[in-house]
Tab-separated table of C-alpha atoms in Angstrom:
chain	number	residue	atom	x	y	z
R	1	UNK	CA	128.886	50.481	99.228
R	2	UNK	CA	125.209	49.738	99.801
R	3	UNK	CA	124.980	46.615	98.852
R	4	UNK	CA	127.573	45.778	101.382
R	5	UNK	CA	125.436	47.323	104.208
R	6	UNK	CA	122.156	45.551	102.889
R	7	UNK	CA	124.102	41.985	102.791
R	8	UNK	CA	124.885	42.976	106.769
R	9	UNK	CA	121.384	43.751	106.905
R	10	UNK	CA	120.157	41.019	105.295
R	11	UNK	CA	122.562	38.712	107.907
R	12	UNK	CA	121.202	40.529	111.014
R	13	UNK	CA	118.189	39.321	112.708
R	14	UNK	CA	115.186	41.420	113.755
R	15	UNK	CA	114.140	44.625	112.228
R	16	UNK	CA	117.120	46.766	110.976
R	17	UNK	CA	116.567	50.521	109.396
R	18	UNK	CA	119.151	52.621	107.467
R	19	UNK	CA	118.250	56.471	106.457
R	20	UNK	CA	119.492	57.904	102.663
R	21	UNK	CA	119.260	61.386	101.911
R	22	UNK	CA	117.636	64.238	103.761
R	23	UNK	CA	115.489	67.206	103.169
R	24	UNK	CA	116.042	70.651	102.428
R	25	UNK	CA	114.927	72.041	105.924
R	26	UNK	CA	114.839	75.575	104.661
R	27	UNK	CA	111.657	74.461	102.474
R	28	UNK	CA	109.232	74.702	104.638
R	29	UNK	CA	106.299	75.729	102.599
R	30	UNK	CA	106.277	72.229	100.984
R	31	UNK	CA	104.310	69.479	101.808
R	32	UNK	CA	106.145	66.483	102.703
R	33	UNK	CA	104.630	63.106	101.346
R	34	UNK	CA	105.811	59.459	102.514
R	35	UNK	CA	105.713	56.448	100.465
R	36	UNK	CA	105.431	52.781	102.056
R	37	UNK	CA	106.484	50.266	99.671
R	38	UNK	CA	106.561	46.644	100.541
R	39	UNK	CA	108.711	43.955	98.514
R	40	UNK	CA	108.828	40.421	98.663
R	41	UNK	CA	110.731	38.343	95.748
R	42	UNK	CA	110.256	41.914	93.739
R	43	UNK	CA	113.327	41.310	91.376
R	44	UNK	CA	111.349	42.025	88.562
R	45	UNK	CA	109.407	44.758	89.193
R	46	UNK	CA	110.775	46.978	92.089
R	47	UNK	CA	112.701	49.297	90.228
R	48	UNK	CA	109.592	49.596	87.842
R	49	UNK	CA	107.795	50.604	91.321
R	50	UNK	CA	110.654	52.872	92.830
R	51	UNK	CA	111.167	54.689	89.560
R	52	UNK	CA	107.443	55.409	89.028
R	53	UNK	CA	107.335	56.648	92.569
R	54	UNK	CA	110.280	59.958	91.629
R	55	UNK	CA	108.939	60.431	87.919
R	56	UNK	CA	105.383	62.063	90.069
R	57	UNK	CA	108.221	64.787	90.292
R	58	UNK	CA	107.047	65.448	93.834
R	59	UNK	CA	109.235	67.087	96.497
R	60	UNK	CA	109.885	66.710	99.403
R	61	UNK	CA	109.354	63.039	99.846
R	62	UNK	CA	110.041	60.113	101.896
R	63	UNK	CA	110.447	56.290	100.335
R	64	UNK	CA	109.921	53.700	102.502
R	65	UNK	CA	111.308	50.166	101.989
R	66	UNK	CA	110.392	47.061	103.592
R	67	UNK	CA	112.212	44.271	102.307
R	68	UNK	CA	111.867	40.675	103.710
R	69	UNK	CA	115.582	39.045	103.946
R	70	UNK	CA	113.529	35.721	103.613
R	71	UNK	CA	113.135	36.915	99.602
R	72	UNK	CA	114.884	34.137	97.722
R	73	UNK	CA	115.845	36.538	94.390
R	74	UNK	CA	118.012	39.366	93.895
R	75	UNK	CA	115.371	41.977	94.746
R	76	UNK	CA	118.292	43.122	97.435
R	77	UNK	CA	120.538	43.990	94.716
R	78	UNK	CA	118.097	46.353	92.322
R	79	UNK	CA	117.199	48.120	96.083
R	80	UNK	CA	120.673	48.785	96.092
R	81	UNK	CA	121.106	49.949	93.049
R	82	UNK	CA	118.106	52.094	93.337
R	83	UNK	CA	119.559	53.989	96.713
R	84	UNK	CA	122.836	54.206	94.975
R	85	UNK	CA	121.902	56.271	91.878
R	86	UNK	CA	119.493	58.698	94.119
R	87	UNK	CA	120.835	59.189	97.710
R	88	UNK	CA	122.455	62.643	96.724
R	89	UNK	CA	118.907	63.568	95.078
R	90	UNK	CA	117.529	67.300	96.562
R	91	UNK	CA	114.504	66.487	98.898
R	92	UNK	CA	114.818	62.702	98.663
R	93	UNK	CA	114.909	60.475	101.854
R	94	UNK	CA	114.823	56.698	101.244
R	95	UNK	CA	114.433	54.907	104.529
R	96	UNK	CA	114.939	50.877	103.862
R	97	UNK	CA	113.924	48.699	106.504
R	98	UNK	CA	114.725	44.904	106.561
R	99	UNK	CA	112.328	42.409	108.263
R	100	UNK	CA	112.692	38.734	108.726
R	101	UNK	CA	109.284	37.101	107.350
R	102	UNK	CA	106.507	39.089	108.366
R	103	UNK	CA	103.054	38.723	106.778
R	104	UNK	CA	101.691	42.466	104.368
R	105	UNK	CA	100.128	43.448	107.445
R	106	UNK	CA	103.016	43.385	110.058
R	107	UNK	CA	105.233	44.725	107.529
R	108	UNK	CA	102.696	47.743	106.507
R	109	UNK	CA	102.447	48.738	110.647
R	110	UNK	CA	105.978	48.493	110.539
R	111	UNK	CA	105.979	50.976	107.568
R	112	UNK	CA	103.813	53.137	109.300
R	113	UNK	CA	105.172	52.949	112.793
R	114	UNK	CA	108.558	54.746	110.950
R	115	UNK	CA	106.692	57.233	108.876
R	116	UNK	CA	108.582	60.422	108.811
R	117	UNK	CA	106.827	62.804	111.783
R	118	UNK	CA	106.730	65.676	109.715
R	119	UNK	CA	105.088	63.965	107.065
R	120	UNK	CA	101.706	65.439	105.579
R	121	UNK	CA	99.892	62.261	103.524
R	122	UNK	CA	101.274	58.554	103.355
R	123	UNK	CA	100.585	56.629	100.576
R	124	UNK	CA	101.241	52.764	99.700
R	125	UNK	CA	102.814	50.941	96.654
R	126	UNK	CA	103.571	47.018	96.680
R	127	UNK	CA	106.496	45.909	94.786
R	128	UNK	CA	104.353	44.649	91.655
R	129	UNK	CA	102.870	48.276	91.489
R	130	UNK	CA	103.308	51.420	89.913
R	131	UNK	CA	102.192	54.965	89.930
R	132	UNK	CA	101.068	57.265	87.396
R	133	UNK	CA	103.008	60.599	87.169
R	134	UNK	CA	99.821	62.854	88.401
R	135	UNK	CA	98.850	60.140	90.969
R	136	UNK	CA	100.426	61.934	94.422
R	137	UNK	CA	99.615	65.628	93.243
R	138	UNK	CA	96.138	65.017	92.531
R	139	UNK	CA	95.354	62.974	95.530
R	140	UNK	CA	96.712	65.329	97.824
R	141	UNK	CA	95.334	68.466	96.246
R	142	UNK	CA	91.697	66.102	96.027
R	143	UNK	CA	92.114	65.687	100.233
R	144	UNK	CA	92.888	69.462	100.503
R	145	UNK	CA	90.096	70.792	99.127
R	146	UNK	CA	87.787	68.698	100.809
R	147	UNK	CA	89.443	68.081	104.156
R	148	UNK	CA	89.735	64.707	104.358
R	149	UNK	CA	91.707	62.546	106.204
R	150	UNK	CA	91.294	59.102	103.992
R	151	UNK	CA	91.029	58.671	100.192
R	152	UNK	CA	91.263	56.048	97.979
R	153	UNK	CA	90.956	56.259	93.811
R	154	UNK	CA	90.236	53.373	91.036
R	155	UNK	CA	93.276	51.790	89.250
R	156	UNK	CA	94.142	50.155	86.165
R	157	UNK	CA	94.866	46.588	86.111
R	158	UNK	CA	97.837	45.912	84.118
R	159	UNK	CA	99.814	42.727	83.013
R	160	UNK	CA	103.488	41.673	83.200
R	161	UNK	CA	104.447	43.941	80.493
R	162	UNK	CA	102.466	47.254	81.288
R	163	UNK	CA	99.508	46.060	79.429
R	164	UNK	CA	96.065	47.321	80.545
R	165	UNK	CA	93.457	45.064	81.096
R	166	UNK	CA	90.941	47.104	82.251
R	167	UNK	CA	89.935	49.342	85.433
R	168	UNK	CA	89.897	47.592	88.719
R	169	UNK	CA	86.093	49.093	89.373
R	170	UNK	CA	84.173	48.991	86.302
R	171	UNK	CA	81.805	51.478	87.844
R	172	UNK	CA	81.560	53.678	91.002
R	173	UNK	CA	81.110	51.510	93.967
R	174	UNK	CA	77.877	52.101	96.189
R	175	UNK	CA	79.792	53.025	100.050
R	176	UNK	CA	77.801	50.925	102.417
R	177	UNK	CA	79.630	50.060	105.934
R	178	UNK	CA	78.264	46.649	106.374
R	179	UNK	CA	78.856	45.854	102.799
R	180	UNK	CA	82.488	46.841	103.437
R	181	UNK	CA	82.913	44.967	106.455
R	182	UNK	CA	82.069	41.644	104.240
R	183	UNK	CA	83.534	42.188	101.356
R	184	UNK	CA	86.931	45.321	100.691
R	185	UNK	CA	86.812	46.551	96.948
R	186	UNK	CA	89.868	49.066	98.244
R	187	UNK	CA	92.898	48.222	96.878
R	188	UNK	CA	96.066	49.107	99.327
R	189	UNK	CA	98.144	50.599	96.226
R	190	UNK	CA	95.496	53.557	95.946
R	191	UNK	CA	94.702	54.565	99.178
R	192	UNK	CA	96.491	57.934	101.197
R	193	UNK	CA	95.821	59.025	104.327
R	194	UNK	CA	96.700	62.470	106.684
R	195	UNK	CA	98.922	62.475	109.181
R	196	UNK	CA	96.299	63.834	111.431
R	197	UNK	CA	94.389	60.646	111.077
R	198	UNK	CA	97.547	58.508	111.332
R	199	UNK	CA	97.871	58.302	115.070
R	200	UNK	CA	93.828	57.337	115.638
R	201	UNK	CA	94.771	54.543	113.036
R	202	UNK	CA	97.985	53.044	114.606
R	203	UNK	CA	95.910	53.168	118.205
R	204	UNK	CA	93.631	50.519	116.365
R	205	UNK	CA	95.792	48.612	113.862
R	206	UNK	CA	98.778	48.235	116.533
R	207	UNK	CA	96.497	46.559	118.917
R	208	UNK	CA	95.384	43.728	116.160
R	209	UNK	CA	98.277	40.926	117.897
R	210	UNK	CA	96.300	38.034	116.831
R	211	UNK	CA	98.232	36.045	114.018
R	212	UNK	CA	94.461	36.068	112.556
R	213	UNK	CA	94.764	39.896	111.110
R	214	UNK	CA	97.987	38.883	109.456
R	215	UNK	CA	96.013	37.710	106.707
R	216	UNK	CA	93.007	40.279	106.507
């Protein structure tokens, strides 16, 4: 059973990673796409997350799951459930990694640290998050057509109960560097990035060891 090898998980101590699923090798003119999605006390709204992740319908793709064993709810038990009902799924690989109370940004480089190495784009989705069904077709064929290595989009801010409140970025934001040094409009849930530009990133954010960027 899962659940039985996430409560052994849960009881370990460092960082402990289990693998679900595979990919259908023989595809090889598809674009593989990686998901990092980070969950802390996320009883209530992980599945929400997980599900809106498969119903973009995209294949192949990798699902990333950091879970804290420090949660306090049964967030361990939907993740279970979750890798239960879609391990056998065609071109699904759900990699869940448990961590013992590290902050977003230790658990993101540990996210991207185990990133699938034939994977095209990664993309990000915290627990409280979902994703709209065009949101990882668009954005890829968007960074495609343009050749980029970084993108980020706008996003709806919704409530509890799926309500929308209005767009995150009222209007188009003006891209100035030193404006975006003081002050980040980009929210992590919308950005994706190339695997190309992955390693140049890591060289950077792996090097931050000061319990000062744990909270940027």
């Amino acid at each position: 059973m899962i659940l039985d090898e996430i409560e052994k998980m849960r009881n370990e101590k460092d960082i402990q990673i289990r693998t679900y699923g595979s990919f259908n090798r023989s595809n090889t003119n598809s674009t593989l796409v990686s998901v990092i999605v980070r969950s802390y006390n996320g009883e209530r709204f992980i599945l929400d997350a997980l599900n809106s992740i498969l119903e973009t319908h995209w294949r192949p793709i990798e699902i990333i799951i950091l879970y804290d064993r420090s949660s306090t709810d049964m967030t361990h038990i939907k993740i279970a459930k979750f890798i239960e009902e879609h391990k056998q799924d065609e071109d699904l690989m759900i990699k869940l990694i448990v961590h013992d109370r590290m902050s977003a940004f230790r658990a993101l480089l540990v996210g991207l640290n185990n990133v699938e190495s034939s994977s095209k784009y990664i993309f990000f989705l915290d627990y409280d998050n979902i994703f709209y069904p065009n949101k990882i077709k668009e954005q890829v064929e968007f960074m495609k057509r343009n050749n980029l290595p970084f993108s980020f989009s706008n996003q709806y801010i919704i409530d509890e109960n799926g309500k929308i409140l209005g767009l995150f970025l009222p209007k188009p934001p003006k891209i100035d560097l030193k404006k975006e040094i003081e002050r980040n409009f980009i929210d992590t849930n919308t950005i994706c990035i190339s695997s190309e530009f992955l390693p140049s990133l890591l060289k950077y954010l792996n090097a931050l060891q000061d319990e000062t960027f744990d909270w940027i």
